[in-house]
Amino acid sequence: MRSLHLRPEPIRPDPTTGLLAALREAAAHIAAEAATLDVDGAFPGAGVAALRDIGLLTAPLPRALGGAGLGTTPEGAAPLATALRLVGRASLPLGRLYEGHVNALRLVLRHGSPAQAEAAARDARRGCFFGVWNTDGFNEPPLAVADGVLRGRKILCSGAGRVDRALVTARDSVAAPPQMLLVDLAPGERADLSPWTAQGMRASATGAVDFTGLPAVLIGQQGDYLRQPDFSGGAWRFAAVQCGGVEAVLGLLRAHLSHTGRGGDPHQAARLGQAAMAAETARLWVHSAAQRAEAALPEADTVAYVNLARLAVERTALDVLELAQRSIGLQAFMRPNPIERVARDLATYLRQPAPDRALVGAAAHVLEAAAEPGDLWG
Ligand SMILES: Cc1cc2nc3c(=O)[nH]c(=O)nc-3n(C[C@H](O)[C@H](O)[C@H](O)COP(=O)(O)OP(=O)(O)OC[C@H]3O[C@@H](n4cnc5c(N)ncnc54)[C@H](O)[C@@H]3O)c2cc1C
């Protein structure tokens, strides 16, 4: 019998493997910078530069646009979840900023014209940093656009004065569907960081930005920003960063117990075990939610599942904070113990929009579902 000489399929190396390895290597430097930046108005410039050098600013682009496909396919979901966890574990402010960058690129790629997608990809390849700013001030008119010129401001903009390209939403009235726009910004432009007096996340350069008179290009149609399942489903990405924060707290708790020789005490060991369980619960939820959100599953399922995931991660974070603070005691509240800062950052970053609505919406989905409880998520 003639033997078949089949040429083996060329193995295409997965670019995300190298990216994640490089990120793990850079994590100590990123964490070291975070420890020095716990001051109002700070921004993790070296951390952003590290992400840029590693290739993580372009990684969320599809390979055809010079990226690594991080998060752009179901297979890319797990590496993106890992990247967000690793960044969040090293620095929650940097994690928040990177999550915004990823979100902005995704929105332009999904809803922008091919030329707009290509331009955003080109900007990312040149090292531009993006953000998504959706929050309007309470009791003031929302940001509006007329003839491509903006009027008004946004609040709670992380990376204010630092982001090069801001994806903002404008509305004719508070109840009107939002229109996405992309704005080019110069360093320091229009940013007011003084209102950001939050307990934590001081280094996220979060503040108000006044856009009045600035030109902007429309991205997609009115209402696209709120299109499901992406709008609620995308919450898995902030949950991934929060999960990194949970892992950071667990790591600091473990280091404390090792260092003090208290880990063998049964109460301390029990709390460490509970914290490890909680952190793993968060990780499993995040990766499962990422997988589901990036696969084309029924919209209502995805939204409900990710809503549960984000709240499960919030719960684990609150539990791990309590366990760590009980185990470490007063030292956990003393500067410059890193857990003092990380706990403030995590507690602050856990505050995300409408948690009650997320839970009630998911509960309604479960109530109406025909599937048996164990088969709900197939
Ligand atoms: C570090 C950090 C950085 C941020 N960066 C950005 C950014 O770059 N861009 C951006 O757009 N935003 C940003 N935000 C804002 C963020 O997206 C949320 O808007 C904000 O964190 C909402 O938090 P909240 O607790 O005030 O939420 P809320 O939604 O106001 O929730 C507070 C409580 O009120 C309840 N609630 C909500 N609505 C109602 C209602 N109608 N009636 C009764 N109860 C209600 C909620 O369930 C919850 O219990 C940032 C936030 C943080 C913490």
mmCIF file of C-alpha atoms in Angstrom, residues 38-371:
data_model
loop_
_atom_site.group_PDB
_atom_site.id
_atom_site.type_symbol
_atom_site.label_atom_id
_atom_site.label_comp_id
_atom_site.label_asym_id
_atom_site.label_seq_id
_atom_site.Cartn_x
_atom_site.Cartn_y
_atom_site.Cartn_z
ATOM 1 C CA ASP A 38 -2.813 56.755 45.097
ATOM 2 C CA VAL A 39 -3.361 60.490 44.778
ATOM 3 C CA ASP A 40 -6.178 62.565 43.309
ATOM 4 C CA GLY A 41 -5.945 63.170 39.578
ATOM 5 C CA ALA A 42 -3.289 60.528 39.013
ATOM 6 C CA PHE A 43 -3.087 58.439 35.853
ATOM 7 C CA PRO A 44 -1.152 55.198 35.303
ATOM 8 C CA GLY A 45 0.896 56.485 32.358
ATOM 9 C CA ALA A 46 3.615 53.847 32.678
ATOM 10 C CA GLY A 47 0.957 51.128 32.927
ATOM 11 C CA VAL A 48 -0.723 52.315 29.721
ATOM 12 C CA ALA A 49 2.713 52.472 28.039
ATOM 13 C CA ALA A 50 3.396 48.903 29.189
ATOM 14 C CA LEU A 51 0.101 47.708 27.698
ATOM 15 C CA ARG A 52 0.995 49.547 24.487
ATOM 16 C CA ASP A 53 4.485 47.965 24.351
ATOM 17 C CA ILE A 54 3.063 44.492 24.935
ATOM 18 C CA GLY A 55 0.574 44.999 22.088
ATOM 19 C CA LEU A 56 -2.538 45.010 24.224
ATOM 20 C CA LEU A 57 -3.871 48.299 22.829
ATOM 21 C CA THR A 58 -4.201 46.746 19.377
ATOM 22 C CA ALA A 59 -4.918 43.184 20.540
ATOM 23 C CA PRO A 60 -8.735 43.703 20.629
ATOM 24 C CA LEU A 61 -8.654 44.388 16.862
ATOM 25 C CA PRO A 62 -9.314 41.528 14.465
ATOM 26 C CA ARG A 63 -6.200 40.087 12.862
ATOM 27 C CA ALA A 64 -7.186 41.629 9.515
ATOM 28 C CA LEU A 65 -6.804 45.068 11.109
ATOM 29 C CA GLY A 66 -3.493 44.301 12.768
ATOM 30 C CA GLY A 67 -4.807 42.937 16.065
ATOM 31 C CA ALA A 68 -4.770 39.599 17.826
ATOM 32 C CA GLY A 69 -8.540 39.012 17.798
ATOM 33 C CA LEU A 70 -8.646 39.336 21.587
ATOM 34 C CA GLY A 71 -12.345 39.043 22.421
ATOM 35 C CA THR A 72 -13.518 39.372 18.824
ATOM 36 C CA THR A 73 -14.453 35.694 18.505
ATOM 37 C CA PRO A 74 -15.774 33.078 20.949
ATOM 38 C CA GLU A 75 -12.216 31.663 21.105
ATOM 39 C CA GLY A 76 -10.873 35.143 21.877
ATOM 40 C CA ALA A 77 -13.165 35.537 24.901
ATOM 41 C CA ALA A 78 -11.076 33.505 27.359
ATOM 42 C CA PRO A 79 -7.775 35.288 26.621
ATOM 43 C CA LEU A 80 -9.499 38.683 26.902
ATOM 44 C CA ALA A 81 -11.015 37.633 30.237
ATOM 45 C CA THR A 82 -7.567 36.574 31.411
ATOM 46 C CA ALA A 83 -5.988 39.815 30.205
ATOM 47 C CA LEU A 84 -8.600 41.927 31.998
ATOM 48 C CA ARG A 85 -8.163 39.890 35.194
ATOM 49 C CA LEU A 86 -4.391 40.193 35.054
ATOM 50 C CA VAL A 87 -4.476 43.944 34.505
ATOM 51 C CA GLY A 88 -7.086 44.380 37.246
ATOM 52 C CA ARG A 89 -5.057 42.214 39.620
ATOM 53 C CA ALA A 90 -2.027 44.466 39.117
ATOM 54 C CA SER A 91 -3.931 47.772 39.087
ATOM 55 C CA LEU A 92 -7.682 48.307 39.245
ATOM 56 C CA PRO A 93 -7.440 51.883 37.878
ATOM 57 C CA LEU A 94 -5.452 50.633 34.877
ATOM 58 C CA GLY A 95 -7.927 47.765 34.482
ATOM 59 C CA ARG A 96 -10.837 50.238 34.380
ATOM 60 C CA LEU A 97 -9.037 52.307 31.761
ATOM 61 C CA TYR A 98 -8.094 49.319 29.630
ATOM 62 C CA GLU A 99 -11.645 47.977 29.777
ATOM 63 C CA GLY A 100 -12.856 51.331 28.404
ATOM 64 C CA HIS A 101 -10.296 51.177 25.583
ATOM 65 C CA VAL A 102 -11.425 47.670 24.625
ATOM 66 C CA ASN A 103 -15.093 48.694 24.745
ATOM 67 C CA ALA A 104 -14.559 51.775 22.557
ATOM 68 C CA LEU A 105 -12.749 49.786 19.860
ATOM 69 C CA ARG A 106 -15.460 47.134 19.881
ATOM 70 C CA LEU A 107 -18.214 49.717 19.491
ATOM 71 C CA VAL A 108 -16.490 51.432 16.568
ATOM 72 C CA LEU A 109 -15.722 48.097 14.902
ATOM 73 C CA ARG A 110 -19.278 46.891 15.333
ATOM 74 C CA HIS A 111 -21.242 50.021 14.510
ATOM 75 C CA GLY A 112 -18.885 52.288 12.560
ATOM 76 C CA SER A 113 -18.460 52.255 8.779
ATOM 77 C CA PRO A 114 -15.565 50.190 7.345
ATOM 78 C CA ALA A 115 -13.604 53.436 6.903
ATOM 79 C CA GLN A 116 -14.252 54.426 10.543
ATOM 80 C CA ALA A 117 -13.200 50.971 11.743
ATOM 81 C CA GLU A 118 -10.021 51.182 9.670
ATOM 82 C CA ALA A 119 -9.277 54.708 11.006
ATOM 83 C CA ALA A 120 -9.795 53.610 14.639
ATOM 84 C CA ALA A 121 -7.571 50.581 14.066
ATOM 85 C CA ARG A 122 -4.903 52.810 12.522
ATOM 86 C CA ASP A 123 -5.107 55.144 15.545
ATOM 87 C CA ALA A 124 -4.811 52.203 17.955
ATOM 88 C CA ARG A 125 -1.790 50.927 16.014
ATOM 89 C CA ARG A 126 -0.253 54.412 16.385
ATOM 90 C CA GLY A 127 -0.708 54.039 20.141
ATOM 91 C CA CYS A 128 -3.884 56.075 20.687
ATOM 92 C CA PHE A 129 -5.776 55.309 23.889
ATOM 93 C CA PHE A 130 -9.585 55.195 23.740
ATOM 94 C CA GLY A 131 -12.378 55.580 26.305
ATOM 95 C CA VAL A 132 -16.189 55.326 26.470
ATOM 96 C CA TRP A 133 -17.956 58.155 28.243
ATOM 97 C CA ASN A 134 -21.704 57.695 28.574
ATOM 98 C CA THR A 135 -22.632 59.358 31.866
ATOM 99 C CA ASP A 136 -24.486 62.699 31.826
ATOM 100 C CA GLY A 137 -24.607 65.019 34.797
ATOM 101 C CA PHE A 138 -27.546 64.743 37.174
ATOM 102 C CA ASN A 139 -30.095 67.522 36.688
ATOM 103 C CA GLU A 140 -28.391 68.998 33.636
ATOM 104 C CA PRO A 141 -29.113 68.618 29.905
ATOM 105 C CA PRO A 142 -27.404 65.585 28.356
ATOM 106 C CA LEU A 143 -24.534 66.009 25.925
ATOM 107 C CA ALA A 144 -26.111 66.941 22.577
ATOM 108 C CA VAL A 145 -24.925 67.170 18.966
ATOM 109 C CA ALA A 146 -26.044 69.466 16.156
ATOM 110 C CA ASP A 147 -24.423 69.447 12.698
ATOM 111 C CA GLY A 148 -21.513 67.384 14.005
ATOM 112 C CA VAL A 149 -20.698 69.851 16.815
ATOM 113 C CA LEU A 150 -21.103 68.911 20.477
ATOM 114 C CA ARG A 151 -22.766 70.907 23.253
ATOM 115 C CA GLY A 152 -22.536 69.982 26.920
ATOM 116 C CA ARG A 153 -20.425 67.678 29.038
ATOM 117 C CA LYS A 154 -20.000 64.195 30.381
ATOM 118 C CA ILE A 155 -19.174 63.259 33.948
ATOM 119 C CA LEU A 156 -17.383 60.233 35.434
ATOM 120 C CA CYS A 157 -15.078 60.010 32.417
ATOM 121 C CA SER A 158 -12.105 57.841 33.324
ATOM 122 C CA GLY A 159 -8.949 58.912 31.572
ATOM 123 C CA ALA A 160 -10.256 62.497 31.326
ATOM 124 C CA GLY A 161 -7.489 64.625 29.825
ATOM 125 C CA ARG A 162 -5.537 61.462 28.959
ATOM 126 C CA VAL A 163 -7.667 59.618 26.459
ATOM 127 C CA ASP A 164 -6.893 60.437 22.800
ATOM 128 C CA ARG A 165 -10.195 59.224 21.339
ATOM 129 C CA ALA A 166 -13.437 59.361 23.325
ATOM 130 C CA LEU A 167 -16.533 57.485 22.273
ATOM 131 C CA VAL A 168 -19.354 59.550 23.767
ATOM 132 C CA THR A 169 -23.132 59.338 23.641
ATOM 133 C CA ALA A 170 -25.332 62.338 22.811
ATOM 134 C CA ARG A 171 -29.094 62.639 23.234
ATOM 135 C CA ASP A 172 -31.742 65.178 22.246
ATOM 136 C CA SER A 173 -33.337 64.680 25.670
ATOM 137 C CA VAL A 174 -32.744 62.477 28.721
ATOM 138 C CA ALA A 175 -35.198 59.868 27.416
ATOM 139 C CA ALA A 176 -34.053 59.967 23.757
ATOM 140 C CA PRO A 177 -31.994 57.104 22.301
ATOM 141 C CA PRO A 178 -28.266 57.858 22.440
ATOM 142 C CA GLN A 179 -26.162 58.576 19.384
ATOM 143 C CA MET A 180 -22.533 57.467 19.543
ATOM 144 C CA LEU A 181 -19.850 59.876 18.429
ATOM 145 C CA LEU A 182 -16.102 59.669 18.277
ATOM 146 C CA VAL A 183 -14.147 62.730 19.404
ATOM 147 C CA ASP A 184 -10.433 63.417 18.947
ATOM 148 C CA LEU A 185 -8.972 64.966 22.084
ATOM 149 C CA ALA A 186 -5.687 66.690 22.800
ATOM 150 C CA PRO A 187 -3.845 65.975 26.088
ATOM 151 C CA GLY A 188 -5.479 67.764 29.008
ATOM 152 C CA GLU A 189 -8.295 69.052 26.832
ATOM 153 C CA ARG A 190 -11.450 70.166 28.667
ATOM 154 C CA ALA A 191 -10.901 67.887 31.671
ATOM 155 C CA ASP A 192 -11.909 68.758 35.230
ATOM 156 C CA LEU A 193 -10.774 66.101 37.692
ATOM 157 C CA SER A 194 -11.769 68.092 40.786
ATOM 158 C CA PRO A 195 -15.192 66.414 41.245
ATOM 159 C CA TRP A 196 -13.568 62.963 41.606
ATOM 160 C CA THR A 197 -13.304 62.778 45.383
ATOM 161 C CA ALA A 198 -14.006 59.038 45.536
ATOM 162 C CA GLN A 199 -12.576 56.877 48.285
ATOM 163 C CA GLY A 200 -10.730 54.712 45.757
ATOM 164 C CA MET A 201 -9.713 54.518 42.090
ATOM 165 C CA ARG A 202 -7.905 57.809 42.516
ATOM 166 C CA ALA A 203 -5.460 56.942 39.722
ATOM 167 C CA SER A 204 -8.195 56.478 37.109
ATOM 168 C CA ALA A 205 -8.112 60.202 36.196
ATOM 169 C CA THR A 206 -11.892 60.213 36.378
ATOM 170 C CA GLY A 207 -13.567 63.559 35.888
ATOM 171 C CA ALA A 208 -15.889 65.778 33.870
ATOM 172 C CA VAL A 209 -15.158 66.774 30.267
ATOM 173 C CA ASP A 210 -16.796 69.756 28.555
ATOM 174 C CA PHE A 211 -17.203 69.118 24.826
ATOM 175 C CA THR A 212 -18.964 72.343 23.855
ATOM 176 C CA GLY A 213 -17.862 73.404 20.365
ATOM 177 C CA LEU A 214 -15.830 70.273 19.596
ATOM 178 C CA PRO A 215 -16.465 68.429 16.317
ATOM 179 C CA ALA A 216 -17.290 64.735 16.398
ATOM 180 C CA VAL A 217 -18.123 62.008 13.907
ATOM 181 C CA LEU A 218 -21.280 59.937 14.237
ATOM 182 C CA ILE A 219 -20.781 56.225 14.836
ATOM 183 C CA GLY A 220 -23.711 53.986 13.895
ATOM 184 C CA GLN A 221 -27.353 54.892 14.358
ATOM 185 C CA GLN A 222 -29.293 56.323 17.270
ATOM 186 C CA GLY A 223 -29.858 53.584 19.855
ATOM 187 C CA ASP A 224 -26.985 51.352 18.711
ATOM 188 C CA TYR A 225 -25.117 51.968 21.972
ATOM 189 C CA LEU A 226 -27.938 50.302 23.919
ATOM 190 C CA ARG A 227 -28.344 47.410 21.474
ATOM 191 C CA GLN A 228 -28.613 44.069 23.248
ATOM 192 C CA PRO A 229 -27.072 41.678 24.021
ATOM 193 C CA ASP A 230 -23.867 43.724 23.759
ATOM 194 C CA PHE A 231 -24.930 46.531 26.090
ATOM 195 C CA SER A 232 -25.688 44.372 29.140
ATOM 196 C CA GLY A 233 -23.577 41.448 27.945
ATOM 197 C CA GLY A 234 -20.460 43.618 27.886
ATOM 198 C CA ALA A 235 -20.665 43.847 31.686
ATOM 199 C CA TRP A 236 -18.601 40.654 31.836
ATOM 200 C CA ARG A 237 -15.562 42.781 30.993
ATOM 201 C CA PHE A 238 -15.805 45.068 34.043
ATOM 202 C CA ALA A 239 -16.591 41.967 36.110
ATOM 203 C CA ALA A 240 -13.329 40.458 34.822
ATOM 204 C CA VAL A 241 -11.366 43.497 36.014
ATOM 205 C CA GLN A 242 -13.155 43.342 39.384
ATOM 206 C CA CYS A 243 -12.311 39.635 39.557
ATOM 207 C CA GLY A 244 -8.650 40.618 39.172
ATOM 208 C CA GLY A 245 -9.132 42.888 42.190
ATOM 209 C CA VAL A 246 -10.571 39.976 44.174
ATOM 210 C CA GLU A 247 -7.507 37.910 43.241
ATOM 211 C CA ALA A 248 -5.252 40.766 44.375
ATOM 212 C CA VAL A 249 -6.968 40.869 47.782
ATOM 213 C CA LEU A 250 -6.687 37.080 48.097
ATOM 214 C CA GLY A 251 -2.977 37.282 47.247
ATOM 215 C CA LEU A 252 -2.398 39.974 49.862
ATOM 216 C CA LEU A 253 -4.320 37.988 52.478
ATOM 217 C CA ARG A 254 -2.252 34.880 51.754
ATOM 218 C CA ALA A 255 0.991 36.894 51.895
ATOM 219 C CA HIS A 256 -0.058 38.355 55.250
ATOM 220 C CA LEU A 257 -0.833 34.937 56.735
ATOM 221 C CA SER A 258 2.453 33.476 55.462
ATOM 222 C CA HIS A 259 4.468 36.439 56.663
ATOM 223 C CA THR A 260 2.910 36.499 60.129
ATOM 224 C CA GLY A 261 2.931 32.708 60.482
ATOM 225 C CA ARG A 262 -0.796 32.811 61.306
ATOM 226 C CA GLY A 263 -1.990 30.688 58.397
ATOM 227 C CA GLY A 264 -2.139 27.486 60.471
ATOM 228 C CA ASP A 265 -4.646 28.941 62.904
ATOM 229 C CA PRO A 266 -7.954 27.180 62.129
ATOM 230 C CA HIS A 267 -9.978 30.410 61.993
ATOM 231 C CA GLN A 268 -7.476 32.062 59.677
ATOM 232 C CA ALA A 269 -7.196 28.930 57.531
ATOM 233 C CA ALA A 270 -10.979 28.741 57.236
ATOM 234 C CA ARG A 271 -11.195 32.371 56.126
ATOM 235 C CA LEU A 272 -8.389 31.867 53.588
ATOM 236 C CA GLY A 273 -10.193 28.795 52.247
ATOM 237 C CA GLN A 274 -13.457 30.736 51.964
ATOM 238 C CA ALA A 275 -11.691 33.600 50.202
ATOM 239 C CA ALA A 276 -10.040 31.165 47.758
ATOM 240 C CA MET A 277 -13.463 29.630 47.044
ATOM 241 C CA ALA A 278 -14.982 33.043 46.446
ATOM 242 C CA ALA A 279 -12.191 34.140 44.111
ATOM 243 C CA GLU A 280 -12.511 30.956 42.086
ATOM 244 C CA THR A 281 -16.289 31.408 41.956
ATOM 245 C CA ALA A 282 -15.730 34.866 40.500
ATOM 246 C CA ARG A 283 -13.232 33.551 37.945
ATOM 247 C CA LEU A 284 -15.536 30.749 36.830
ATOM 248 C CA TRP A 285 -18.482 33.133 36.423
ATOM 249 C CA VAL A 286 -16.370 35.616 34.468
ATOM 250 C CA HIS A 287 -14.984 33.053 32.045
ATOM 251 C CA SER A 288 -18.344 31.404 31.565
ATOM 252 C CA ALA A 289 -20.040 34.776 30.985
ATOM 253 C CA ALA A 290 -17.295 35.811 28.549
ATOM 254 C CA GLN A 291 -17.741 32.605 26.576
ATOM 255 C CA ARG A 292 -21.507 32.983 26.427
ATOM 256 C CA ALA A 293 -21.450 36.689 25.613
ATOM 257 C CA GLU A 294 -19.096 36.217 22.680
ATOM 258 C CA ALA A 295 -20.982 33.207 21.262
ATOM 259 C CA ALA A 296 -24.131 34.017 19.309
ATOM 260 C CA LEU A 297 -26.577 32.740 21.946
ATOM 261 C CA PRO A 298 -30.173 33.944 22.425
ATOM 262 C CA GLU A 299 -30.122 37.573 23.503
ATOM 263 C CA ALA A 300 -32.287 37.220 26.621
ATOM 264 C CA ASP A 301 -30.179 34.298 27.892
ATOM 265 C CA THR A 302 -26.952 36.233 27.449
ATOM 266 C CA VAL A 303 -28.270 39.353 29.152
ATOM 267 C CA ALA A 304 -29.658 37.418 32.125
ATOM 268 C CA TYR A 305 -26.534 35.289 32.503
ATOM 269 C CA VAL A 306 -24.131 38.229 32.394
ATOM 270 C CA ASN A 307 -26.318 40.177 34.815
ATOM 271 C CA LEU A 308 -26.060 37.269 37.259
ATOM 272 C CA ALA A 309 -22.324 37.002 36.620
ATOM 273 C CA ARG A 310 -21.620 40.658 37.396
ATOM 274 C CA LEU A 311 -23.619 40.432 40.629
ATOM 275 C CA ALA A 312 -21.994 37.131 41.603
ATOM 276 C CA VAL A 313 -18.591 38.783 41.171
ATOM 277 C CA GLU A 314 -19.735 41.784 43.218
ATOM 278 C CA ARG A 315 -20.878 39.411 45.993
ATOM 279 C CA THR A 316 -17.588 37.487 46.015
ATOM 280 C CA ALA A 317 -15.652 40.751 46.116
ATOM 281 C CA LEU A 318 -17.614 42.023 49.120
ATOM 282 C CA ASP A 319 -17.115 38.662 50.860
ATOM 283 C CA VAL A 320 -13.374 38.531 50.162
ATOM 284 C CA LEU A 321 -12.933 42.103 51.373
ATOM 285 C CA GLU A 322 -14.673 41.227 54.637
ATOM 286 C CA LEU A 323 -12.681 38.008 55.089
ATOM 287 C CA ALA A 324 -9.364 39.751 54.386
ATOM 288 C CA GLN A 325 -10.113 42.677 56.671
ATOM 289 C CA ARG A 326 -11.136 40.328 59.492
ATOM 290 C CA SER A 327 -8.032 38.188 59.034
ATOM 291 C CA ILE A 328 -5.515 41.002 58.745
ATOM 292 C CA GLY A 329 -7.203 43.292 61.213
ATOM 293 C CA LEU A 330 -6.303 46.925 61.687
ATOM 294 C CA GLN A 331 -3.221 46.633 59.463
ATOM 295 C CA ALA A 332 -5.590 46.246 56.528
ATOM 296 C CA PHE A 333 -6.714 49.839 57.144
ATOM 297 C CA MET A 334 -3.255 51.353 57.548
ATOM 298 C CA ARG A 335 -1.324 53.069 54.788
ATOM 299 C CA PRO A 336 0.943 52.069 53.064
ATOM 300 C CA ASN A 337 -0.219 48.482 53.423
ATOM 301 C CA PRO A 338 -1.219 47.701 49.814
ATOM 302 C CA ILE A 339 -4.444 46.031 50.899
ATOM 303 C CA GLU A 340 -5.680 49.342 52.291
ATOM 304 C CA ARG A 341 -5.496 50.891 48.787
ATOM 305 C CA VAL A 342 -6.619 47.834 46.819
ATOM 306 C CA ALA A 343 -9.649 47.428 49.102
ATOM 307 C CA ARG A 344 -10.646 51.061 48.528
ATOM 308 C CA ASP A 345 -10.130 50.700 44.776
ATOM 309 C CA LEU A 346 -12.169 47.506 44.648
ATOM 310 C CA ALA A 347 -15.004 48.804 46.844
ATOM 311 C CA THR A 348 -15.250 51.904 44.646
ATOM 312 C CA TYR A 349 -15.032 50.038 41.346
ATOM 313 C CA LEU A 350 -17.758 47.625 42.442
ATOM 314 C CA ARG A 351 -20.234 50.507 42.060
ATOM 315 C CA GLN A 352 -21.593 49.924 38.580
ATOM 316 C CA PRO A 353 -24.916 51.019 37.087
ATOM 317 C CA ALA A 354 -28.290 49.686 38.188
ATOM 318 C CA PRO A 355 -27.398 46.508 40.121
ATOM 319 C CA ASP A 356 -31.007 46.097 41.316
ATOM 320 C CA ARG A 357 -32.318 46.216 37.750
ATOM 321 C CA ALA A 358 -29.715 43.640 36.696
ATOM 322 C CA LEU A 359 -30.855 41.216 39.417
ATOM 323 C CA VAL A 360 -34.578 41.748 38.917
ATOM 324 C CA GLY A 361 -34.194 41.363 35.133
ATOM 325 C CA ALA A 362 -32.305 38.088 35.540
ATOM 326 C CA ALA A 363 -34.876 36.867 38.066
ATOM 327 C CA ALA A 364 -37.705 37.617 35.616
ATOM 328 C CA HIS A 365 -35.875 35.601 32.965
ATOM 329 C CA VAL A 366 -35.567 32.634 35.322
ATOM 330 C CA LEU A 367 -39.221 32.973 36.348
ATOM 331 C CA GLU A 368 -40.462 32.835 32.768
ATOM 332 C CA ALA A 369 -38.047 30.189 31.468
ATOM 333 C CA ALA A 370 -39.490 26.796 30.517
ATOM 334 C CA ALA A 371 -36.231 24.901 31.148
#
